[in-house]
Amino acid sequence: KVLIDVPHSDLAEELAQSQTKIQVLQDTLQQVLDRREEERQSRQLLELYLEALKNEDSILSKAAESETVPRKEMDVVDTGTSSTGPSAKTALSDQILAALKEKPVPELCLDSQDLELVLKEDTQALASALRWDKQKAEALQQACDQELSKRLQQVQTLHSLRSTSKGKKTLP
């Protein structure tokens, strides 16, 4: 770096060489420094990519584990009341119902399994459990469906990127 910064006339005089040779020498040194910087940046980028792959693997393995672990299902007991009444029971937990009521965008707060439960729920029973009208419950189910589709698309994209990156391991 010091040799590059020195004026080439001074360096030529000190080394007893022509200014043209010194200019070529300084250009070569600058190219070496540039290449080293590119290599350093490439290594950093590769490390970030590998770290992202590790994180993706851990997220996907956790997701696979959560799918294999059976969730506690609530037993709904027939109490003899009409399912359209305000005391209608749903298969949704109190925690899910609370999130649906309290959060401004509840579909973003629920995990994918909870979103599936909301989608499977009867619209009228959901509306009754939340004390909402049927249109609002339908809109909620549509939002949950869109969020679930978006998440599925993201997972498919990650799998596609992974398979693409595995195919390019032979790069120089």
Coordinates of C-alpha atoms in Angstrom, one line a residue:
K1 CA 0.0 0.0 0.0
V2 CA 2.9 2.4 0.8
L3 CA 4.6 1.6 -2.5
I4 CA 1.4 2.5 -4.3
D5 CA 0.9 5.8 -2.5
V6 CA 4.5 7.0 -3.2
P7 CA 4.7 9.2 -6.3
H8 CA 6.1 7.1 -9.1
S9 CA 8.8 9.7 -10.0
D10 CA 10.2 9.5 -6.4
L11 CA 10.1 5.7 -6.4
A12 CA 11.7 5.5 -9.8
E13 CA 14.5 7.8 -8.6
E14 CA 15.0 5.7 -5.4
L15 CA 15.0 2.3 -7.2
A16 CA 17.0 3.7 -10.2
Q17 CA 14.3 2.5 -12.6
S18 CA 12.3 4.2 -15.4
Q19 CA 9.0 5.9 -14.4
T20 CA 7.2 3.6 -16.9
K21 CA 8.5 0.4 -15.1
I22 CA 7.5 2.0 -11.7
Q23 CA 4.0 2.8 -13.0
V24 CA 3.6 -0.8 -14.2
L25 CA 4.9 -2.0 -10.8
Q26 CA 2.4 0.3 -8.9
D27 CA -0.5 -0.8 -11.2
T28 CA 0.4 -4.5 -10.5
L29 CA 0.5 -3.9 -6.8
Q30 CA -2.9 -2.1 -6.9
Q31 CA -4.3 -5.1 -8.8
V32 CA -3.0 -7.5 -6.1
L33 CA -4.6 -5.4 -3.4
D34 CA -7.9 -5.2 -5.3
R35 CA -7.9 -9.0 -5.8
R36 CA -7.2 -9.6 -2.1
E37 CA -10.1 -7.3 -1.2
E38 CA -12.4 -9.2 -3.6
E39 CA -11.3 -12.5 -2.1
R40 CA -11.9 -11.2 1.5
Q41 CA -15.4 -10.0 0.5
S42 CA -16.1 -13.3 -1.3
R43 CA -15.1 -15.2 1.9
Q44 CA -17.4 -13.1 4.0
L45 CA -20.3 -13.6 1.6
L46 CA -19.7 -17.3 1.6
E47 CA -19.6 -17.4 5.4
L48 CA -22.9 -15.5 5.6
Y49 CA -24.4 -17.9 3.0
L50 CA -23.2 -21.0 4.9
E51 CA -24.6 -19.5 8.2
A52 CA -27.9 -18.8 6.5
L53 CA -28.0 -22.4 5.3
K54 CA -27.3 -23.7 8.8
N55 CA -30.1 -21.5 10.2
E56 CA -32.4 -22.7 7.5
D57 CA -31.6 -26.3 8.3
S58 CA -32.3 -25.7 12.0
I59 CA -35.5 -23.9 11.3
L60 CA -36.7 -26.7 8.9
S61 CA -35.7 -29.4 11.4
K62 CA -37.6 -27.7 14.2
A63 CA -40.6 -27.4 11.9
A64 CA -40.3 -31.1 11.0
E65 CA -40.1 -31.9 14.7
S66 CA -43.1 -29.9 15.5
E67 CA -45.1 -31.6 12.8
T68 CA -44.2 -35.1 14.2
V69 CA -45.0 -34.2 17.8
P70 CA -48.7 -34.7 18.3
R71 CA -50.5 -31.6 19.5
K72 CA -52.9 -31.8 22.4
E73 CA -56.3 -31.8 20.8
M74 CA -59.2 -30.4 22.8
D75 CA -62.2 -32.8 23.2
V76 CA -65.4 -31.0 22.5
V77 CA -68.2 -32.3 24.6
D78 CA -71.8 -31.9 23.4
T79 CA -73.6 -29.9 26.0
G80 CA -76.8 -30.1 24.2
T81 CA -76.8 -26.4 23.2
S82 CA -77.2 -25.2 19.7
S83 CA -74.0 -24.6 17.8
T84 CA -75.3 -21.3 16.6
G85 CA -75.7 -20.0 20.2
P86 CA -73.1 -17.8 21.9
S87 CA -71.8 -20.8 23.9
A88 CA -70.8 -22.6 20.7
K89 CA -67.6 -24.7 21.2
T90 CA -64.8 -24.8 18.8
A91 CA -61.7 -27.0 18.4
L92 CA -59.6 -23.8 18.9
S93 CA -57.8 -23.3 22.1
D94 CA -58.5 -20.3 24.3
Q95 CA -55.0 -19.0 23.4
I96 CA -55.8 -19.0 19.7
L97 CA -59.2 -17.4 20.2
A98 CA -57.5 -14.7 22.4
A99 CA -55.0 -14.0 19.6
L100 CA -57.7 -13.8 17.0
K101 CA -59.7 -11.3 19.1
E102 CA -56.9 -9.1 20.4
K103 CA -54.3 -8.9 17.6
P104 CA -54.8 -6.4 14.8
V105 CA -53.4 -8.9 12.3
P106 CA -53.8 -12.3 14.0
E107 CA -52.8 -14.4 11.0
L108 CA -49.2 -13.2 11.4
C109 CA -49.2 -14.1 15.1
L110 CA -50.2 -17.7 14.7
D111 CA -48.1 -20.7 13.7
S112 CA -49.0 -22.6 10.6
Q113 CA -50.8 -25.4 12.5
D114 CA -53.0 -22.9 14.3
L115 CA -53.8 -21.3 10.9
E116 CA -54.9 -24.6 9.6
L117 CA -57.1 -25.1 12.6
V118 CA -58.7 -21.7 12.0
L119 CA -59.3 -22.6 8.4
K120 CA -60.9 -26.0 9.3
E121 CA -63.2 -24.4 11.8
D122 CA -66.8 -23.9 10.8
T123 CA -67.3 -20.2 9.9
Q124 CA -70.5 -19.9 12.0
A125 CA -68.9 -21.5 15.0
L126 CA -65.8 -19.3 14.7
A127 CA -68.0 -16.2 14.4
S128 CA -70.0 -17.3 17.5
A129 CA -66.9 -18.1 19.5
L130 CA -65.4 -14.7 18.7
R131 CA -68.7 -12.9 19.0
W132 CA -68.3 -11.5 15.5
D133 CA -70.6 -11.5 12.5
K134 CA -70.1 -14.2 9.9
Q135 CA -68.6 -11.9 7.2
K136 CA -65.8 -10.8 9.6
A137 CA -65.1 -14.5 10.5
E138 CA -65.0 -15.4 6.7
A139 CA -62.6 -12.5 6.1
L140 CA -60.4 -13.8 9.0
Q141 CA -60.3 -17.3 7.5
Q142 CA -59.4 -15.9 4.1
A143 CA -56.6 -13.9 5.6
C144 CA -55.4 -17.0 7.4
D145 CA -55.6 -19.0 4.1
Q146 CA -53.5 -16.3 2.3
E147 CA -50.9 -16.3 5.1
L148 CA -50.6 -20.1 5.0
S149 CA -50.3 -20.0 1.2
K150 CA -47.5 -17.4 1.5
R151 CA -45.6 -19.4 4.1
L152 CA -45.9 -22.6 1.9
Q153 CA -44.6 -20.6 -1.1
Q154 CA -41.6 -19.4 1.1
V155 CA -40.8 -22.9 2.1
Q156 CA -41.0 -24.1 -1.5
T157 CA -38.7 -21.2 -2.5
L158 CA -36.2 -22.2 0.2
H159 CA -36.2 -25.8 -1.0
S160 CA -35.7 -24.7 -4.5
L161 CA -32.8 -22.4 -3.5
R162 CA -31.2 -25.2 -1.5
S163 CA -31.5 -27.7 -4.4
T164 CA -30.0 -25.1 -6.7
S165 CA -27.1 -24.4 -4.4
K166 CA -26.4 -28.1 -3.9
G167 CA -26.1 -28.5 -7.6
K168 CA -23.5 -25.8 -7.8
K169 CA -21.0 -27.2 -5.3
T170 CA -18.6 -28.0 -8.1
L171 CA -18.0 -24.3 -8.9
P172 CA -14.3 -23.3 -9.0

